[in-house]
């Protein structure tokens, strides 16, 4: 069986296999990789998932992409190693469920992709030889998930840049207590400064010998594992293949693209709701057909979604037959009518987010955090446009409330319990480097060979 190929959304470079797409991250023409064709799962195959543990569902979905590149027994081992935590589905009200993706080692949904990516990176690097340095700028969750996943993976060193004043204490400790091949650098600056330093390093010709790579959501390796939990939820909730509604709190749109991929593979999905905060470039585009990115991005309480130009929109546009380049310029309009039929998108203000967090707790005795509650409000906005009927609906909760103790305590009056995985990490001694928002200093730091010394 010849391996599946992946093509760039910019269409200027040849299609490549999974290993090449994975190790490259971004395509050479600055586009993003997408499968040339989507492998299909039959309704019978999907129905079987209802009886299987998460790691087995992951194996059966992902092997459709890895055939000819990763042997099945190796993939099965990867899935067992990556997914040793639960994926709870709670009932909110009749037919409406909450899927908590917050049970991984850093209590964020980003663990689902990061854990699998680390396994695959390790394998692919063994095959091609050499060392890779993964550079990540983080405003909190990504850095922790990537650092934990890649900790002690042979051939990989990780450097995480974070803004010293914009990261909570628990978020910081989840990154700075790991050591070995993981190095964290506190920057006296903003998240935008960290991101600019990382971006510049990627295009710096004096650093090419270091083999920099990225684990953020431009990498196709982030997207594929994020299709699995939609299959998992639907198989458990949908009676006789009834199409499911998903509401997803969205920033860079990597999580919601997982749902799009699942649907392209045959999962019956009625509506994908992309719920956003004040960064409303996508709901405006869906309504008007005119795309205007938001720059600089707007700050909000759901801070992991403060994204003015979601990088995965280029992929979404491509799925609907259009073309958007990496700057957000549309070269060919997608089928907007089809997009409006399949998708819904709503922007939720901070005031609504805070009020809803409190109201949700009092009404259902279920504690959410600022990202999950944006998904809940987006769902309510959609149900005001058409009745839910018999479709099951799944609201995605992307982080544990304990990661946002201040916000949660302000509205419900008490601090949420900290999950055991987080308590253990937070108790370890911290060690991190510190520098100004100065690219030359950062370049010297990379060249000095940190952190392998
Ligand atoms: C990253 C993140 C999101 C947004 O996910 P995207 O894939 O970027 O849309 C939502 N919630 C939390 C808690 C996150 O960390």
Tab-separated table of C-alpha atoms and ligand atoms in Angstrom:
chain	number	residue	atom	x	y	z
A	1	UNK	CA	0.000	0.000	0.000
A	2	UNK	CA	1.591	3.304	-1.049
A	3	UNK	CA	1.498	5.970	1.665
A	4	UNK	CA	-1.017	8.788	1.693
A	5	UNK	CA	0.353	12.070	0.346
A	6	UNK	CA	0.003	15.555	1.791
A	7	UNK	CA	-0.152	18.710	-0.316
A	8	UNK	CA	0.447	22.344	0.574
A	9	UNK	CA	-2.466	24.796	0.761
A	10	UNK	CA	-0.357	27.180	-1.380
A	11	UNK	CA	0.002	24.494	-4.060
A	12	UNK	CA	3.549	25.494	-5.091
A	13	UNK	CA	5.504	22.465	-3.830
A	14	UNK	CA	5.237	18.724	-4.508
A	15	UNK	CA	3.096	16.489	-2.307
A	16	UNK	CA	5.024	14.590	0.396
A	17	UNK	CA	4.416	11.646	2.705
A	18	UNK	CA	3.539	11.922	6.394
A	19	UNK	CA	7.133	11.718	7.609
A	20	UNK	CA	8.267	14.562	5.363
A	21	UNK	CA	5.236	16.727	6.130
A	22	UNK	CA	5.754	16.105	9.801
A	23	UNK	CA	9.465	16.911	9.970
A	24	UNK	CA	9.041	20.012	7.800
A	25	UNK	CA	6.150	21.535	9.799
A	26	UNK	CA	5.339	24.245	7.272
A	27	UNK	CA	5.584	23.482	3.545
A	28	UNK	CA	8.497	25.146	1.668
A	29	UNK	CA	6.009	27.480	-0.099
A	30	UNK	CA	4.802	28.617	3.367
A	31	UNK	CA	1.528	26.764	2.963
A	32	UNK	CA	0.147	24.158	5.351
A	33	UNK	CA	-0.052	20.455	4.608
A	34	UNK	CA	-3.398	18.684	4.177
A	35	UNK	CA	-4.104	15.101	3.072
A	36	UNK	CA	-4.453	14.858	-0.714
A	37	UNK	CA	-7.435	12.562	-0.137
A	38	UNK	CA	-9.188	11.726	3.080
A	39	UNK	CA	-9.124	8.074	4.092
A	40	UNK	CA	-12.653	6.860	4.902
A	41	UNK	CA	-14.062	4.949	7.844
A	42	UNK	CA	-17.293	3.026	7.239
A	43	UNK	CA	-20.351	3.438	9.510
A	44	UNK	CA	-19.733	-0.136	10.755
A	45	UNK	CA	-16.114	0.674	11.660
A	46	UNK	CA	-17.212	3.832	13.489
A	47	UNK	CA	-19.984	1.962	15.357
A	48	UNK	CA	-17.374	-0.469	16.731
A	49	UNK	CA	-15.556	2.437	18.430
A	50	UNK	CA	-18.328	2.593	21.047
A	51	UNK	CA	-16.887	-0.503	22.741
A	52	UNK	CA	-13.209	0.443	22.524
A	53	UNK	CA	-10.903	2.353	24.871
A	54	UNK	CA	-9.579	5.711	23.642
A	55	UNK	CA	-6.107	4.430	22.738
A	56	UNK	CA	-7.657	1.780	20.461
A	57	UNK	CA	-9.928	4.323	18.739
A	58	UNK	CA	-6.820	6.477	18.214
A	59	UNK	CA	-5.008	3.528	16.657
A	60	UNK	CA	-7.862	2.722	14.243
A	61	UNK	CA	-8.245	6.332	13.103
A	62	UNK	CA	-4.555	7.217	12.860
A	63	UNK	CA	-3.507	4.060	11.026
A	64	UNK	CA	-5.493	5.351	8.053
A	65	UNK	CA	-2.877	8.106	7.804
A	66	UNK	CA	0.227	6.154	8.819
A	67	UNK	CA	-0.152	3.097	6.540
A	68	UNK	CA	3.078	2.552	4.636
A	69	UNK	CA	4.983	4.977	6.907
A	70	UNK	CA	4.622	3.540	10.431
A	71	UNK	CA	4.064	-0.211	10.993
A	72	UNK	CA	0.823	-1.028	12.850
A	73	UNK	CA	2.550	-2.597	15.858
A	74	UNK	CA	4.693	0.521	16.341
A	75	UNK	CA	1.636	2.786	16.042
A	76	UNK	CA	-0.262	0.685	18.593
A	77	UNK	CA	2.606	1.091	21.067
A	78	UNK	CA	2.642	4.851	20.457
A	79	UNK	CA	-1.096	5.113	21.138
A	80	UNK	CA	-0.776	3.078	24.344
A	81	UNK	CA	2.070	5.280	25.568
A	82	UNK	CA	0.443	8.579	24.598
A	83	UNK	CA	-3.079	7.923	25.868
A	84	UNK	CA	-2.992	6.648	29.426
A	85	UNK	CA	-5.543	9.187	30.718
A	86	UNK	CA	-9.342	9.427	30.683
A	87	UNK	CA	-11.690	11.270	28.311
A	88	UNK	CA	-14.812	11.936	30.415
A	89	UNK	CA	-18.185	12.695	28.842
A	90	UNK	CA	-20.595	14.349	31.274
A	91	UNK	CA	-24.316	14.968	30.762
A	92	UNK	CA	-25.239	18.664	30.884
A	93	UNK	CA	-28.898	18.155	29.995
A	94	UNK	CA	-30.837	15.704	27.847
A	95	UNK	CA	-28.853	15.137	24.631
A	96	UNK	CA	-26.170	17.707	25.495
A	97	UNK	CA	-22.777	16.579	26.760
A	98	UNK	CA	-19.493	18.014	27.952
A	99	UNK	CA	-16.320	16.289	26.753
A	100	UNK	CA	-13.431	17.075	29.075
A	101	UNK	CA	-10.109	17.018	27.248
A	102	UNK	CA	-8.273	18.165	30.369
A	103	UNK	CA	-7.074	14.924	31.952
A	104	UNK	CA	-3.618	14.761	30.362
A	105	UNK	CA	-0.290	15.579	32.046
A	106	UNK	CA	-0.676	19.370	31.634
A	107	UNK	CA	-4.485	19.499	31.981
A	108	UNK	CA	-5.014	20.924	28.486
A	109	UNK	CA	-6.425	19.426	25.297
A	110	UNK	CA	-3.048	20.173	23.707
A	111	UNK	CA	-1.748	17.049	25.467
A	112	UNK	CA	-3.684	14.866	22.966
A	113	UNK	CA	-1.660	16.085	20.002
A	114	UNK	CA	1.626	16.824	21.794
A	115	UNK	CA	1.884	13.349	23.316
A	116	UNK	CA	1.374	11.669	19.941
A	117	UNK	CA	3.644	14.120	18.105
A	118	UNK	CA	6.469	13.384	20.516
A	119	UNK	CA	6.145	9.654	19.818
A	120	UNK	CA	6.153	10.221	16.072
A	121	UNK	CA	8.998	12.742	16.110
A	122	UNK	CA	11.092	10.267	18.092
A	123	UNK	CA	10.476	7.528	15.537
A	124	UNK	CA	10.957	9.657	12.416
A	125	UNK	CA	14.186	11.138	13.781
A	126	UNK	CA	15.533	7.663	14.445
A	127	UNK	CA	14.781	6.793	10.828
A	128	UNK	CA	16.418	9.844	9.255
A	129	UNK	CA	19.089	10.369	11.934
A	130	UNK	CA	20.194	13.649	13.467
A	131	UNK	CA	18.943	16.068	16.079
A	132	UNK	CA	16.136	18.580	16.064
A	133	UNK	CA	15.563	21.624	18.243
A	134	UNK	CA	11.904	22.388	18.787
A	135	UNK	CA	11.332	26.073	19.372
A	136	UNK	CA	8.062	27.198	20.908
A	137	UNK	CA	6.764	30.565	22.019
A	138	UNK	CA	3.939	30.195	24.491
A	139	UNK	CA	1.381	32.253	26.356
A	140	UNK	CA	0.903	29.270	28.656
A	141	UNK	CA	-0.667	26.013	27.536
A	142	UNK	CA	1.275	25.081	24.403
A	143	UNK	CA	4.674	25.362	26.061
A	144	UNK	CA	3.692	23.103	28.938
A	145	UNK	CA	2.100	20.461	26.724
A	146	UNK	CA	5.051	20.402	24.301
A	147	UNK	CA	7.662	20.394	27.086
A	148	UNK	CA	5.991	17.489	28.870
A	149	UNK	CA	5.461	15.462	25.730
A	150	UNK	CA	9.008	15.861	24.357
A	151	UNK	CA	10.736	15.503	27.720
A	152	UNK	CA	13.457	12.825	27.319
A	153	UNK	CA	12.584	12.051	23.683
A	154	UNK	CA	15.925	11.036	22.069
A	155	UNK	CA	17.199	13.334	19.313
A	156	UNK	CA	15.006	16.238	20.389
A	157	UNK	CA	15.770	19.284	22.471
A	158	UNK	CA	13.052	21.741	23.336
A	159	UNK	CA	13.380	25.469	23.940
A	160	UNK	CA	10.290	27.269	25.216
A	161	UNK	CA	10.077	31.072	25.346
A	162	UNK	CA	7.459	32.610	27.599
A	163	UNK	CA	6.622	36.188	28.654
A	164	UNK	CA	7.636	36.396	32.321
A	165	UNK	CA	4.691	38.562	33.390
A	166	UNK	CA	1.916	36.993	31.306
A	167	UNK	CA	2.039	33.381	32.470
A	168	UNK	CA	0.373	32.107	35.637
A	169	UNK	CA	2.485	30.462	38.338
A	170	UNK	CA	1.085	26.990	37.676
A	171	UNK	CA	1.529	27.398	33.914
A	172	UNK	CA	5.166	28.436	34.481
A	173	UNK	CA	5.932	25.571	36.830
A	174	UNK	CA	4.549	23.034	34.371
A	175	UNK	CA	7.357	24.117	32.011
A	176	UNK	CA	10.279	25.003	34.286
A	177	UNK	CA	10.485	21.877	36.443
A	178	UNK	CA	11.383	19.384	33.707
A	179	UNK	CA	15.109	19.914	32.841
A	180	UNK	CA	17.142	17.383	30.779
A	181	UNK	CA	16.368	18.131	27.104
A	182	UNK	CA	13.844	20.861	27.948
A	183	UNK	CA	15.012	24.430	28.463
A	184	UNK	CA	12.657	27.300	29.313
A	185	UNK	CA	13.552	30.936	28.772
A	186	UNK	CA	11.641	33.723	30.520
A	187	UNK	CA	11.518	36.798	28.320
A	188	UNK	CA	11.170	40.290	29.774
A	189	UNK	CA	8.567	41.175	27.185
A	190	UNK	CA	5.205	40.254	25.789
A	191	UNK	CA	4.004	37.088	24.092
A	192	UNK	CA	4.269	38.933	20.761
A	193	UNK	CA	8.001	39.484	21.455
A	194	UNK	CA	8.524	35.771	22.145
A	195	UNK	CA	6.726	34.841	18.962
A	196	UNK	CA	8.699	37.357	16.901
A	197	UNK	CA	12.006	35.977	18.257
A	198	UNK	CA	11.007	32.415	17.391
A	199	UNK	CA	9.795	33.348	13.916
A	200	UNK	CA	13.007	35.212	13.205
A	201	UNK	CA	15.118	32.250	14.320
A	202	UNK	CA	13.268	29.994	11.854
A	203	UNK	CA	14.302	32.187	8.914
A	204	UNK	CA	17.823	33.032	10.186
A	205	UNK	CA	20.387	31.574	7.731
A	206	UNK	CA	23.090	31.502	10.434
A	207	UNK	CA	21.018	28.948	12.359
A	208	UNK	CA	20.198	26.436	9.612
A	209	UNK	CA	22.751	23.908	10.943
A	210	UNK	CA	20.796	23.677	14.217
A	211	UNK	CA	17.717	22.111	12.494
A	212	UNK	CA	14.949	24.066	14.122
A	213	UNK	CA	11.456	22.620	14.046
A	214	UNK	CA	8.078	23.471	15.479
A	215	UNK	CA	5.289	21.638	17.257
A	216	UNK	CA	2.559	24.244	16.909
A	217	UNK	CA	-0.672	23.834	15.011
A	218	UNK	CA	0.828	24.560	11.581
A	219	UNK	CA	2.237	21.019	11.816
A	220	UNK	CA	-0.077	18.359	10.345
A	221	UNK	CA	1.065	16.170	13.244
A	222	UNK	CA	-0.973	18.372	15.571
A	223	UNK	CA	-4.142	18.081	13.519
A	224	UNK	CA	-4.549	14.350	12.924
A	225	UNK	CA	-4.594	13.268	16.598
A	226	UNK	CA	-7.197	15.994	17.193
A	227	UNK	CA	-9.686	14.211	14.930
A	228	UNK	CA	-9.781	11.143	17.182
A	229	UNK	CA	-11.834	12.485	20.098
A	230	UNK	CA	-14.679	13.502	17.784
A	231	UNK	CA	-14.996	9.879	16.665
A	232	UNK	CA	-14.733	8.729	20.256
A	233	UNK	CA	-17.537	11.032	21.461
A	234	UNK	CA	-19.850	10.394	18.506
A	235	UNK	CA	-19.536	6.608	18.777
A	236	UNK	CA	-20.597	6.742	22.405
A	237	UNK	CA	-23.441	9.227	22.100
A	238	UNK	CA	-25.023	8.934	18.673
A	239	UNK	CA	-27.916	6.477	18.397
A	240	UNK	CA	-27.919	4.785	14.986
A	241	UNK	CA	-25.441	7.210	13.458
A	242	UNK	CA	-27.437	10.373	14.260
A	243	UNK	CA	-25.236	13.323	13.184
A	244	UNK	CA	-23.589	15.153	16.088
A	245	UNK	CA	-23.218	18.875	16.835
A	246	UNK	CA	-19.831	19.936	18.225
A	247	UNK	CA	-19.063	23.307	19.811
A	248	UNK	CA	-15.338	24.024	20.003
A	249	UNK	CA	-13.574	26.936	21.728
A	250	UNK	CA	-11.275	28.200	18.972
A	251	UNK	CA	-8.108	30.277	18.633
A	252	UNK	CA	-5.811	29.000	15.889
A	253	UNK	CA	-8.601	26.654	14.705
A	254	UNK	CA	-6.480	23.507	15.025
A	255	UNK	CA	-8.987	21.838	17.339
A	256	UNK	CA	-11.993	22.609	15.105
A	257	UNK	CA	-10.030	21.394	12.061
A	258	UNK	CA	-9.803	18.039	13.836
A	259	UNK	CA	-13.613	17.899	13.622
A	260	UNK	CA	-13.494	18.877	9.939
A	261	UNK	CA	-10.988	16.076	9.254
A	262	UNK	CA	-13.216	13.597	11.133
A	263	UNK	CA	-16.174	14.604	8.981
A	264	UNK	CA	-14.135	14.305	5.782
A	265	UNK	CA	-13.296	10.755	6.937
A	266	UNK	CA	-16.966	9.847	7.197
A	267	UNK	CA	-18.079	10.836	10.690
A	268	UNK	CA	-21.725	12.031	10.576
A	269	UNK	CA	-21.525	15.619	11.841
A	270	UNK	CA	-24.482	17.991	11.702
A	271	UNK	CA	-22.763	21.238	12.678
A	272	UNK	CA	-19.321	22.372	13.762
A	273	UNK	CA	-19.569	25.464	15.945
A	274	UNK	CA	-16.343	27.491	16.117
A	275	UNK	CA	-16.798	29.585	19.257
A	276	UNK	CA	-14.372	32.493	19.583
A	277	UNK	CA	-13.712	35.354	22.037
A	278	UNK	CA	-13.393	39.012	20.965
A	279	UNK	CA	-11.055	37.915	18.170
A	280	UNK	CA	-13.929	37.601	15.711
A	281	UNK	CA	-12.246	37.562	12.292
A	282	UNK	CA	-13.798	34.196	11.397
A	283	UNK	CA	-17.475	34.795	12.300
A	284	UNK	CA	-17.241	38.076	10.382
A	285	UNK	CA	-15.792	36.299	7.372
A	286	UNK	CA	-18.437	33.574	7.454
A	287	UNK	CA	-21.156	36.231	7.473
A	288	UNK	CA	-19.689	38.640	4.905
A	289	UNK	CA	-17.223	36.672	2.752
A	290	UNK	CA	-14.670	39.431	3.433
A	291	UNK	CA	-11.664	38.381	5.517
A	292	UNK	CA	-9.963	40.948	7.737
A	293	UNK	CA	-7.469	39.725	10.305
A	294	UNK	CA	-7.278	41.401	13.684
A	295	UNK	CA	-3.905	42.946	14.470
A	296	UNK	CA	-2.764	43.125	17.178
A	297	UNK	CA	-4.892	40.356	18.640
A	298	UNK	CA	-7.320	41.328	21.404
A	299	UNK	CA	-6.699	40.240	24.995
A	300	UNK	CA	-9.460	38.318	26.713
A	301	UNK	CA	-10.049	36.020	29.704
A	302	UNK	CA	-9.877	32.977	27.422
A	303	UNK	CA	-6.249	33.900	26.782
A	304	UNK	CA	-5.271	30.738	24.867
A	305	UNK	CA	-7.616	31.933	22.108
A	306	UNK	CA	-6.211	35.449	21.682
A	307	UNK	CA	-5.487	34.928	17.994
A	308	UNK	CA	-6.188	37.672	15.461
A	309	UNK	CA	-5.438	35.558	12.371
A	310	UNK	CA	-6.048	31.832	12.940
A	311	UNK	CA	-3.319	29.992	11.035
A	312	UNK	CA	-5.557	27.001	10.280
A	313	UNK	CA	-8.079	29.083	8.324
A	314	UNK	CA	-5.914	28.420	5.261
A	315	UNK	CA	-6.699	24.731	5.728
A	316	UNK	CA	-10.416	25.302	6.266
A	317	UNK	CA	-10.638	27.432	3.131
A	318	UNK	CA	-8.789	24.706	1.175
A	319	UNK	CA	-11.247	22.010	2.348
A	320	UNK	CA	-14.027	24.140	0.825
A	321	UNK	CA	-12.228	24.550	-2.488
A	322	UNK	CA	-10.674	27.990	-1.965
A	323	UNK	CA	-7.170	29.313	-1.404
A	324	UNK	CA	-5.910	31.597	1.371
A	325	UNK	CA	-2.201	32.327	1.728
A	326	UNK	CA	-0.248	32.565	4.991
A	327	UNK	CA	-0.880	36.315	5.276
A	328	UNK	CA	-4.654	35.820	5.178
A	329	UNK	CA	-5.082	36.962	1.570
A	330	UNK	CA	-7.776	35.037	-0.297
A	331	UNK	CA	-6.752	34.065	-3.839
A	332	UNK	CA	-9.834	31.995	-4.459
A	333	UNK	CA	-13.075	32.098	-2.476
A	334	UNK	CA	-14.191	28.787	-0.991
A	335	UNK	CA	-17.775	27.557	-1.373
A	336	UNK	CA	-19.220	29.927	1.237
A	337	UNK	CA	-22.721	28.458	1.003
A	338	UNK	CA	-21.363	25.010	1.907
A	339	UNK	CA	-19.309	26.515	4.747
A	340	UNK	CA	-22.413	28.218	6.142
A	341	UNK	CA	-24.354	24.964	5.896
A	342	UNK	CA	-21.693	22.972	7.802
A	343	UNK	CA	-20.319	25.557	10.222
A	344	UNK	CA	-21.542	28.149	12.664
A	345	UNK	CA	-19.407	30.714	14.440
A	346	UNK	CA	-20.095	33.130	17.257
A	347	UNK	CA	-17.991	35.677	19.154
A	348	UNK	CA	-18.439	35.767	22.949
A	349	UNK	CA	-17.451	38.838	24.989
A	350	UNK	CA	-15.556	38.628	28.289
A	351	UNK	CA	-18.617	39.911	30.149
A	352	UNK	CA	-20.694	37.052	28.762
A	353	UNK	CA	-17.923	34.566	29.503
A	354	UNK	CA	-17.722	35.564	33.165
A	355	UNK	CA	-21.486	35.708	33.658
A	356	UNK	CA	-21.947	32.330	32.006
A	357	UNK	CA	-19.235	30.664	34.106
A	358	UNK	CA	-21.208	31.552	37.222
A	359	UNK	CA	-24.627	30.788	35.792
A	360	UNK	CA	-23.497	27.407	34.450
A	361	UNK	CA	-22.187	26.374	37.840
A	362	UNK	CA	-25.392	27.379	39.620
A	363	UNK	CA	-27.661	25.773	37.031
A	364	UNK	CA	-25.830	22.467	36.401
A	365	UNK	CA	-23.331	22.129	39.290
A	366	UNK	CA	-20.635	21.600	36.670
A	367	UNK	CA	-17.497	23.741	36.787
A	368	UNK	CA	-16.160	25.096	33.490
A	369	UNK	CA	-13.231	27.455	32.810
A	370	UNK	CA	-13.144	30.487	30.484
A	371	UNK	CA	-12.457	28.532	27.244
A	372	UNK	CA	-15.093	25.821	27.696
A	373	UNK	CA	-17.707	28.389	28.629
A	374	UNK	CA	-17.115	30.212	25.321
A	375	UNK	CA	-18.014	26.933	23.592
A	376	UNK	CA	-21.184	26.679	25.693
A	377	UNK	CA	-22.305	30.196	24.768
A	378	UNK	CA	-21.544	29.585	21.091
A	379	UNK	CA	-23.753	26.509	21.283
A	380	UNK	CA	-26.590	28.544	22.832
A	381	UNK	CA	-26.252	31.102	20.022
A	382	UNK	CA	-26.584	28.331	17.449
A	383	UNK	CA	-29.657	26.753	19.101
A	384	UNK	CA	-31.320	30.165	18.786
A	385	UNK	CA	-31.083	29.714	14.995
A	386	UNK	CA	-32.406	26.154	14.624
A	387	UNK	CA	-33.767	23.435	16.942
A	388	UNK	CA	-31.373	20.722	18.143
A	389	UNK	CA	-33.978	17.976	17.699
A	390	UNK	CA	-32.558	14.473	18.173
A	391	UNK	CA	-28.946	15.353	17.406
A	392	UNK	CA	-26.563	14.809	20.303
A	393	UNK	CA	-24.475	17.905	21.063
A	394	UNK	CA	-20.968	17.886	22.508
A	395	UNK	CA	-19.414	20.950	24.139
A	396	UNK	CA	-15.602	20.724	24.220
A	397	UNK	CA	-13.828	21.719	27.448
A	398	UNK	CA	-10.175	22.334	26.567
A	399	UNK	CA	-8.546	22.999	29.946
A	400	UNK	CA	-8.947	22.146	33.596
A	401	UNK	CA	-10.561	24.881	35.742
A	402	UNK	CA	-7.570	24.598	38.110
A	403	UNK	CA	-5.414	26.270	35.440
A	404	UNK	CA	-7.468	29.445	35.885
A	405	UNK	CA	-7.953	29.610	39.672
A	406	UNK	CA	-8.266	33.417	39.821
A	407	UNK	CA	-11.036	33.640	37.218
A	408	UNK	CA	-12.900	30.670	38.594
A	409	UNK	CA	-12.646	31.773	42.224
A	410	UNK	CA	-13.869	35.263	41.322
A	411	UNK	CA	-17.139	33.914	39.968
A	412	UNK	CA	-17.913	30.829	42.046
A	413	UNK	CA	-16.244	31.871	45.323
A	414	UNK	CA	-13.811	28.994	45.761
A	415	UNK	CA	-10.611	27.709	44.128
A	416	UNK	CA	-10.920	24.532	42.038
A	417	UNK	CA	-9.099	21.327	43.023
A	418	UNK	CA	-5.726	20.909	41.373
A	419	UNK	CA	-5.396	17.591	39.460
A	420	UNK	CA	-2.787	15.167	40.808
A	421	UNK	CA	-0.609	15.322	37.674
A	422	UNK	CA	-0.289	19.084	38.079
A	423	UNK	CA	0.386	18.978	41.838
A	424	UNK	CA	3.304	16.606	41.297
A	425	UNK	CA	4.902	18.779	38.606
A	426	UNK	CA	4.420	21.979	40.559
A	427	UNK	CA	6.183	20.604	43.637
A	428	UNK	CA	9.501	20.101	41.783
A	429	UNK	CA	12.278	22.733	41.832
A	430	UNK	CA	12.203	25.293	39.017
A	431	UNK	CA	15.119	26.164	36.761
A	432	UNK	CA	14.931	28.528	33.809
A	433	UNK	CA	16.974	31.093	31.943
A	434	UNK	CA	16.025	34.720	31.567
A	435	UNK	CA	16.732	37.361	28.967
A	436	UNK	CA	15.385	40.559	27.441
A	437	UNK	CA	13.315	40.662	24.280
A	438	UNK	CA	16.564	40.851	22.308
A	439	UNK	CA	16.978	38.698	19.221
A	440	UNK	CA	20.804	38.904	19.094
A	441	UNK	CA	21.029	37.606	22.639
A	442	UNK	CA	18.647	34.783	21.782
A	443	UNK	CA	20.625	33.880	18.668
A	444	UNK	CA	23.822	33.658	20.735
A	445	UNK	CA	21.969	31.486	23.240
A	446	UNK	CA	20.907	29.058	20.499
A	447	UNK	CA	24.416	28.958	19.049
A	448	UNK	CA	25.971	28.343	22.462
A	449	UNK	CA	24.336	24.934	22.343
A	450	UNK	CA	21.848	25.215	25.134
A	451	UNK	CA	20.506	23.045	26.614
A	452	UNK	CA	22.639	20.054	25.630
A	453	UNK	CA	25.537	21.216	27.851
B	1	LIG	C1	-4.952	26.327	22.535
B	1	LIG	C2	-6.234	26.381	23.280
B	1	LIG	C3	-7.465	26.619	22.642
B	1	LIG	C4	-7.579	26.940	21.162
B	1	LIG	O1	-7.287	25.840	20.366
B	1	LIG	P1	-6.970	26.070	18.805
B	1	LIG	O2	-6.644	24.740	18.265
B	1	LIG	O3	-5.803	27.016	18.762
B	1	LIG	O4	-8.188	26.681	18.200
B	1	LIG	C5	-8.623	26.580	23.397
B	1	LIG	N1	-8.572	26.364	24.726
B	1	LIG	C6	-7.419	26.141	25.378
B	1	LIG	C7	-7.448	25.914	26.841
B	1	LIG	C8	-6.211	26.136	24.688
B	1	LIG	O5	-5.057	25.927	25.342
